[in-house]
Amino acid sequence: MNSTSISWPQKTHDLHNHHFDSTVWDDFMFRDTDVVVATYAKAGTTWTQQIVTQLLHNGADDFDLTISSPWIDLRVPPKEQKLAMIEAQTHRRCLKTHLPVDALVYSPKAKYIYVGRDGRDVLWSWFHHHSSGNDAFYQMLNDTPGRVGPPLERPQQAIRDYFLTWLDQDGYPLWPWWSHVRSWWEIRHLPNLLLVHYADLKADMPGEIRRIAEFIGAPIDEDRWPVILEHCTFEYMKAHAAQGFSLAESVFDGGATSFFNKGTNGRWRDVLTAEDIARYEQTARRELGEECARWLATGK
Ligand code: A3P
């Protein structure tokens, strides 16, 4: 495909809330070698950042994803500080976004990996994330200069009701869910976008890592392959969380190991009723269409 004949996504609006400032991307200077990991949140972002980092740095064990692979559209640290830090990076860069495509500056230069996960698993993961935030977590999000919209309150509901509120209010207290997934699914044919699914990473991590390596053009050093694999396991990432993802150490009860909570899917099965499940699945088909709804639920 000739890149000049492609209709590249255009940003149509900004997104601001207790987490987001989408305008940070407006001043971001892309390099041809950049890799962007995109997700809604809780879909396996950090896992995929770790995979990319391991591939780019041949199994190194001294990278802190907070610094090496920053979340560009997070409102903290201040835009100027964050952009200067990223611009100073001399290694190949791996960036993180939680934006939908229409609020993002999408570059033909970069490689994008969009990670999907069933909405019920995302919500289960986010509920734990939200529930284990400590005072520093709420301070970071709610007391940040320039915050737009209401603060993020502590969760008030038990998990089933919390899920139903998220479903009925399309992503509340985060950002809209269905349009986020749809926006990335709709551009899946672009040559610089790879769709990855959490369930596939769980089922065949070595195969998925090789697929990612091929896509980003990072040849695997087979001598280092066992180390690369080990560094991407749940057990390794949880055990090394304080050093490997230091931001989480200061903002969650239980520190960074709490961020790597269970690393499993389907925990909602024991809690949601058959009606709840049917409601979610009907909404998914209506909002996404059959094919995308199936992909989101299964990776297939
Ligand atoms: P759970 O909360 O279900 O345990 P994100 O990085 O997008 O915020 O996603 C976090 C989720 O990914 C958490 O899910 C976390 O445990 C899981 N995760 C992180 N690293 C993982 C790994 N190596 N293997 C499996 N799951 C992982």
Tab-separated table of C-alpha atoms and ligand atoms in Angstrom:
chain	number	residue	atom	x	y	z
A	1	MET	CA	0.000	0.000	0.000
A	2	ASN	CA	1.353	3.431	-0.950
A	3	SER	CA	1.252	5.615	2.162
A	4	THR	CA	0.261	8.707	0.168
A	5	SER	CA	-2.896	6.951	-1.043
A	6	ILE	CA	-3.985	6.101	2.483
A	7	SER	CA	-6.572	8.156	4.235
A	8	TRP	CA	-4.842	8.597	7.590
A	9	PRO	CA	-6.959	9.198	10.714
A	10	GLN	CA	-7.428	12.835	11.623
A	11	LYS	CA	-7.953	14.125	15.120
A	12	THR	CA	-11.445	15.619	15.364
A	13	HIS	CA	-11.664	16.610	19.031
A	14	ASP	CA	-9.758	16.749	22.312
A	15	LEU	CA	-10.430	14.676	25.388
A	16	HIS	CA	-9.957	16.100	28.851
A	17	ASN	CA	-10.868	14.573	32.182
A	18	HIS	CA	-9.303	13.616	35.520
A	19	HIS	CA	-6.737	11.531	33.625
A	20	PHE	CA	-6.500	12.968	30.117
A	21	ASP	CA	-5.028	15.885	28.318
A	22	SER	CA	-5.089	14.793	24.698
A	23	THR	CA	-3.349	18.011	23.575
A	24	VAL	CA	0.023	16.689	24.747
A	25	TRP	CA	0.205	14.748	21.473
A	26	ASP	CA	-0.167	17.998	19.485
A	27	ASP	CA	3.399	18.978	20.364
A	28	PHE	CA	4.912	15.520	20.332
A	29	MET	CA	7.709	15.123	17.779
A	30	PHE	CA	7.364	11.685	16.183
A	31	ARG	CA	10.335	9.680	15.033
A	32	ASP	CA	10.111	7.022	12.305
A	33	THR	CA	11.063	4.370	14.833
A	34	ASP	CA	8.430	5.115	17.507
A	35	VAL	CA	6.145	2.372	18.797
A	36	VAL	CA	2.848	3.398	20.393
A	37	VAL	CA	0.940	0.992	22.643
A	38	ALA	CA	-2.742	1.940	22.666
A	39	THR	CA	-5.521	0.548	24.862
A	40	TYR	CA	-8.644	1.660	26.654
A	41	ALA	CA	-6.939	0.935	30.041
A	42	LYS	CA	-6.547	-2.354	31.876
A	43	ALA	CA	-6.376	-4.359	28.661
A	44	GLY	CA	-2.719	-5.344	28.961
A	45	THR	CA	-1.000	-2.026	28.267
A	46	THR	CA	1.874	-2.528	30.691
A	47	TRP	CA	2.373	-6.125	29.583
A	48	THR	CA	2.640	-5.023	25.955
A	49	GLN	CA	4.960	-2.137	26.859
A	50	GLN	CA	7.149	-4.657	28.638
A	51	ILE	CA	7.129	-6.939	25.582
A	52	VAL	CA	8.101	-4.093	23.272
A	53	THR	CA	10.763	-2.903	25.716
A	54	GLN	CA	12.203	-6.383	26.048
A	55	LEU	CA	12.366	-6.702	22.269
A	56	LEU	CA	13.918	-3.275	21.754
A	57	HIS	CA	16.456	-3.725	24.530
A	58	ASN	CA	17.284	-7.413	24.174
A	59	GLY	CA	15.985	-8.604	27.520
A	60	ALA	CA	17.443	-5.786	29.629
A	61	ASP	CA	16.352	-5.830	33.267
A	62	ASP	CA	16.903	-2.200	34.222
A	63	PHE	CA	14.081	-0.366	32.436
A	64	ASP	CA	11.368	1.420	34.421
A	65	LEU	CA	8.349	1.702	32.122
A	66	THR	CA	7.176	4.838	33.950
A	67	ILE	CA	10.229	6.649	32.579
A	68	SER	CA	11.153	4.703	29.455
A	69	SER	CA	7.623	4.245	28.105
A	70	PRO	CA	5.545	7.208	29.304
A	71	TRP	CA	1.798	7.654	29.046
A	72	ILE	CA	1.639	10.709	26.794
A	73	ASP	CA	-1.970	11.780	27.353
A	74	LEU	CA	-1.886	11.514	31.158
A	75	ARG	CA	-2.195	14.993	32.638
A	76	VAL	CA	0.882	14.470	34.824
A	77	PRO	CA	3.719	15.337	34.851
A	78	PRO	CA	3.206	18.763	33.186
A	79	LYS	CA	3.278	18.659	29.402
A	80	GLU	CA	6.554	20.565	28.957
A	81	GLN	CA	8.384	18.358	31.426
A	82	LYS	CA	7.063	15.180	29.865
A	83	LEU	CA	7.818	16.204	26.293
A	84	ALA	CA	11.363	17.274	27.193
A	85	MET	CA	11.940	13.938	28.899
A	86	ILE	CA	10.743	12.005	25.853
A	87	GLU	CA	12.662	14.167	23.419
A	88	ALA	CA	15.840	13.446	25.385
A	89	GLN	CA	15.465	9.677	24.919
A	90	THR	CA	18.115	8.371	22.567
A	91	HIS	CA	16.917	4.762	22.451
A	92	ARG	CA	14.053	3.590	20.277
A	93	ARG	CA	10.911	4.828	21.975
A	94	CYS	CA	7.796	3.037	23.195
A	95	LEU	CA	4.922	5.376	24.077
A	96	LYS	CA	1.560	4.725	25.697
A	97	THR	CA	-1.878	6.155	24.969
A	98	HIS	CA	-5.391	5.465	26.221
A	99	LEU	CA	-7.058	7.751	23.669
A	100	PRO	CA	-9.575	6.788	21.031
A	101	VAL	CA	-8.270	7.348	17.512
A	102	ASP	CA	-10.362	10.476	16.883
A	103	ALA	CA	-8.783	12.326	19.843
A	104	LEU	CA	-5.247	11.276	18.942
A	105	VAL	CA	-2.643	12.716	16.609
A	106	TYR	CA	-2.079	9.562	14.556
A	107	SER	CA	1.224	9.481	12.717
A	108	PRO	CA	1.939	7.495	9.542
A	109	LYS	CA	5.534	7.297	10.816
A	110	ALA	CA	4.988	5.359	14.032
A	111	LYS	CA	3.993	1.732	14.620
A	112	TYR	CA	0.812	1.275	16.671
A	113	ILE	CA	-0.221	-1.763	18.708
A	114	TYR	CA	-3.821	-1.768	19.915
A	115	VAL	CA	-4.508	-4.233	22.704
A	116	GLY	CA	-8.064	-5.490	23.215
A	117	ARG	CA	-9.598	-7.299	26.182
A	118	ASP	CA	-13.168	-8.275	26.960
A	119	GLY	CA	-14.933	-5.334	28.587
A	120	ARG	CA	-15.891	-7.430	31.590
A	121	ASP	CA	-12.248	-8.321	32.227
A	122	VAL	CA	-11.234	-4.706	31.710
A	123	LEU	CA	-13.813	-3.591	34.231
A	124	TRP	CA	-12.800	-6.229	36.779
A	125	SER	CA	-9.222	-5.096	36.450
A	126	TRP	CA	-10.127	-1.420	36.650
A	127	PHE	CA	-12.298	-1.938	39.736
A	128	HIS	CA	-9.292	-3.317	41.578
A	129	HIS	CA	-7.111	-0.474	40.250
A	130	HIS	CA	-9.668	2.123	41.334
A	131	SER	CA	-10.276	0.479	44.721
A	132	SER	CA	-6.613	0.220	45.620
A	133	GLY	CA	-5.685	3.816	44.778
A	134	ASN	CA	-4.254	5.556	47.857
A	135	ASP	CA	-4.330	9.249	48.819
A	136	ALA	CA	-1.436	9.986	46.465
A	137	PHE	CA	-3.439	8.440	43.597
A	138	TYR	CA	-6.405	10.777	44.149
A	139	GLN	CA	-4.128	13.730	44.771
A	140	MET	CA	-2.235	13.086	41.532
A	141	LEU	CA	-5.414	12.929	39.466
A	142	ASN	CA	-7.700	15.391	41.188
A	143	ASP	CA	-5.329	18.134	42.362
A	144	THR	CA	-3.466	18.464	39.094
A	145	PRO	CA	-3.481	22.019	37.732
A	146	GLY	CA	-5.759	22.269	34.710
A	147	ARG	CA	-7.938	19.278	35.545
A	148	VAL	CA	-11.113	19.377	33.454
A	149	GLY	CA	-14.405	17.916	34.665
A	150	PRO	CA	-15.297	16.356	37.990
A	151	PRO	CA	-12.711	14.686	40.215
A	152	LEU	CA	-12.420	10.915	40.334
A	153	GLU	CA	-14.219	9.819	43.495
A	154	ARG	CA	-13.448	6.644	45.406
A	155	PRO	CA	-15.641	3.722	44.301
A	156	GLN	CA	-18.945	3.683	46.128
A	157	GLN	CA	-20.429	0.442	44.829
A	158	ALA	CA	-19.767	-3.271	45.088
A	159	ILE	CA	-18.346	-4.739	41.918
A	160	ARG	CA	-21.536	-5.954	40.209
A	161	ASP	CA	-23.283	-2.599	40.576
A	162	TYR	CA	-20.053	-0.842	39.625
A	163	PHE	CA	-19.964	-2.919	36.430
A	164	LEU	CA	-23.608	-2.179	35.595
A	165	THR	CA	-23.034	1.546	36.107
A	166	TRP	CA	-19.990	1.383	33.804
A	167	LEU	CA	-22.101	-0.439	31.208
A	168	ASP	CA	-25.163	1.802	31.497
A	169	GLN	CA	-23.128	5.016	31.534
A	170	ASP	CA	-20.688	3.884	28.837
A	171	GLY	CA	-17.399	3.794	30.670
A	172	TYR	CA	-18.194	5.838	33.788
A	173	PRO	CA	-16.128	6.862	35.751
A	174	LEU	CA	-13.595	6.459	32.945
A	175	TRP	CA	-14.148	7.496	29.351
A	176	PRO	CA	-16.532	6.060	26.722
A	177	TRP	CA	-15.809	2.405	26.079
A	178	TRP	CA	-17.583	1.303	22.916
A	179	SER	CA	-16.536	4.196	20.721
A	180	HIS	CA	-12.948	3.673	21.898
A	181	VAL	CA	-12.855	0.059	20.774
A	182	ARG	CA	-14.735	0.900	17.574
A	183	SER	CA	-12.340	3.701	16.674
A	184	TRP	CA	-9.344	1.347	16.677
A	185	TRP	CA	-11.183	-1.562	15.078
A	186	GLU	CA	-12.255	0.660	12.179
A	187	ILE	CA	-8.641	1.432	11.251
A	188	ARG	CA	-7.354	-2.142	11.658
A	189	HIS	CA	-6.376	-2.340	7.985
A	190	LEU	CA	-3.793	0.443	8.261
A	191	PRO	CA	-0.292	-0.881	7.572
A	192	ASN	CA	1.176	0.591	10.765
A	193	LEU	CA	-1.392	-0.858	13.185
A	194	LEU	CA	-1.341	-4.298	14.784
A	195	LEU	CA	-4.251	-5.619	16.831
A	196	VAL	CA	-3.258	-7.779	19.794
A	197	HIS	CA	-5.617	-9.407	22.282
A	198	TYR	CA	-5.041	-10.108	25.971
A	199	ALA	CA	-6.559	-13.602	25.590
A	200	ASP	CA	-4.076	-14.416	22.821
A	201	LEU	CA	-1.181	-13.133	24.909
A	202	LYS	CA	-2.346	-15.457	27.676
A	203	ALA	CA	-2.825	-18.422	25.334
A	204	ASP	CA	0.407	-18.098	23.381
A	205	MET	CA	2.744	-15.433	24.702
A	206	PRO	CA	5.808	-16.658	22.741
A	207	GLY	CA	3.854	-16.649	19.474
A	208	GLU	CA	2.411	-13.208	20.149
A	209	ILE	CA	5.809	-11.781	21.106
A	210	ARG	CA	7.244	-13.046	17.827
A	211	ARG	CA	4.324	-11.475	15.942
A	212	ILE	CA	4.958	-8.155	17.703
A	213	ALA	CA	8.710	-8.407	17.006
A	214	GLU	CA	8.032	-8.916	13.316
A	215	PHE	CA	5.610	-5.998	13.211
A	216	ILE	CA	7.903	-3.485	14.909
A	217	GLY	CA	10.949	-4.771	13.047
A	218	ALA	CA	12.926	-5.908	16.082
A	219	PRO	CA	14.821	-9.094	15.213
A	220	ILE	CA	14.993	-11.532	18.117
A	221	ASP	CA	18.370	-12.490	19.505
A	222	GLU	CA	17.662	-16.195	20.029
A	223	ASP	CA	20.349	-16.443	22.718
A	224	ARG	CA	18.352	-13.921	24.747
A	225	TRP	CA	14.913	-15.394	23.956
A	226	PRO	CA	14.515	-17.296	27.259
A	227	VAL	CA	15.338	-14.132	29.205
A	228	ILE	CA	12.980	-12.013	27.107
A	229	LEU	CA	10.195	-14.517	27.724
A	230	GLU	CA	10.846	-14.716	31.448
A	231	HIS	CA	10.809	-10.925	31.781
A	232	CYS	CA	7.347	-10.813	30.202
A	233	THR	CA	5.712	-13.326	32.533
A	234	PHE	CA	3.170	-12.178	35.072
A	235	GLU	CA	5.255	-13.615	37.906
A	236	TYR	CA	8.410	-11.731	36.884
A	237	MET	CA	6.593	-8.451	36.288
A	238	LYS	CA	4.786	-8.652	39.614
A	239	ALA	CA	7.943	-9.551	41.512
A	240	HIS	CA	9.880	-6.660	39.922
A	241	ALA	CA	7.000	-4.182	39.844
A	242	ALA	CA	8.513	-1.549	42.133
A	243	GLN	CA	11.512	-1.130	39.849
A	244	GLY	CA	9.873	-2.012	36.518
A	245	PHE	CA	6.804	0.236	36.898
A	246	SER	CA	7.708	2.662	39.662
A	247	LEU	CA	4.728	5.001	39.309
A	248	ALA	CA	2.479	2.248	40.637
A	249	GLU	CA	4.630	1.841	43.738
A	250	SER	CA	3.600	5.206	45.177
A	251	VAL	CA	-0.085	5.382	44.235
A	252	PHE	CA	-1.585	2.026	45.223
A	253	ASP	CA	-2.235	0.382	48.558
A	254	GLY	CA	0.119	-2.547	48.533
A	255	GLY	CA	2.489	-0.773	46.137
A	256	ALA	CA	3.245	-1.748	42.567
A	257	THR	CA	2.717	-5.481	43.110
A	258	SER	CA	-0.948	-4.701	43.693
A	259	PHE	CA	-1.180	-3.226	40.176
A	260	PHE	CA	-0.294	-6.679	38.809
A	261	ASN	CA	-3.337	-8.123	40.464
A	262	LYS	CA	-4.370	-11.539	39.093
A	263	GLY	CA	-3.437	-11.583	35.413
A	264	THR	CA	-6.457	-13.740	34.528
A	265	ASN	CA	-9.692	-13.392	32.583
A	266	GLY	CA	-13.239	-14.439	33.449
A	267	ARG	CA	-13.381	-13.462	37.129
A	268	TRP	CA	-16.754	-11.839	36.404
A	269	ARG	CA	-18.340	-15.225	35.672
A	270	ASP	CA	-18.998	-15.922	39.355
A	271	VAL	CA	-20.541	-12.522	39.994
A	272	LEU	CA	-22.594	-11.393	37.006
A	273	THR	CA	-26.029	-12.934	36.469
A	274	ALA	CA	-27.074	-14.526	33.183
A	275	GLU	CA	-29.133	-11.386	32.506
A	276	ASP	CA	-26.147	-9.119	33.149
A	277	ILE	CA	-24.043	-11.165	30.756
A	278	ALA	CA	-26.721	-11.146	28.072
A	279	ARG	CA	-27.097	-7.384	28.484
A	280	TYR	CA	-23.361	-6.844	28.040
A	281	GLU	CA	-23.189	-9.137	25.009
A	282	GLN	CA	-26.219	-7.601	23.307
A	283	THR	CA	-24.804	-4.137	23.849
A	284	ALA	CA	-21.441	-5.258	22.454
A	285	ARG	CA	-23.048	-6.588	19.267
A	286	ARG	CA	-25.161	-3.472	18.835
A	287	GLU	CA	-22.274	-1.071	19.459
A	288	LEU	CA	-19.507	-2.946	17.654
A	289	GLY	CA	-21.118	-5.305	15.161
A	290	GLU	CA	-20.743	-9.094	15.233
A	291	GLU	CA	-17.147	-9.338	14.045
A	292	CYS	CA	-15.641	-6.753	16.358
A	293	ALA	CA	-17.736	-7.970	19.321
A	294	ARG	CA	-16.407	-11.493	18.753
A	295	TRP	CA	-12.830	-10.255	18.482
A	296	LEU	CA	-13.159	-8.247	21.674
A	297	ALA	CA	-14.571	-11.210	23.584
A	298	THR	CA	-12.165	-13.831	22.277
A	299	GLY	CA	-9.343	-12.390	20.183
A	300	LYS	CA	-10.664	-14.436	17.248
B	1	A3P	P1	-5.742	-7.802	36.326
B	1	A3P	O1	-6.127	-6.573	37.064
B	1	A3P	O2	-6.904	-8.530	35.731
B	1	A3P	O3	-4.832	-8.688	37.096
B	1	A3P	P2	-2.983	-2.330	32.096
B	1	A3P	O4	-1.510	-2.466	32.056
B	1	A3P	O5	-3.618	-2.085	30.771
B	1	A3P	O6	-3.439	-1.370	33.158
B	1	A3P	O7	-3.569	-3.756	32.492
B	1	A3P	C1	-3.346	-4.297	33.760
B	1	A3P	C2	-3.795	-5.732	33.728
B	1	A3P	O8	-2.835	-6.513	32.987
B	1	A3P	C3	-3.864	-6.347	35.114
B	1	A3P	O9	-4.897	-7.322	35.052
B	1	A3P	C4	-2.502	-6.990	35.217
B	1	A3P	O10	-2.436	-8.004	36.194
B	1	A3P	C5	-2.376	-7.560	33.806
B	1	A3P	N1	-0.995	-7.909	33.458
B	1	A3P	C6	0.103	-7.141	33.514
B	1	A3P	N2	1.195	-7.838	33.160
B	1	A3P	C7	0.763	-9.094	32.861
B	1	A3P	C8	1.420	-10.301	32.449
B	1	A3P	N3	2.726	-10.354	32.261
B	1	A3P	N4	0.638	-11.405	32.254
B	1	A3P	C9	-0.687	-11.369	32.447
B	1	A3P	N5	-1.358	-10.263	32.837
B	1	A3P	C10	-0.639	-9.143	33.052
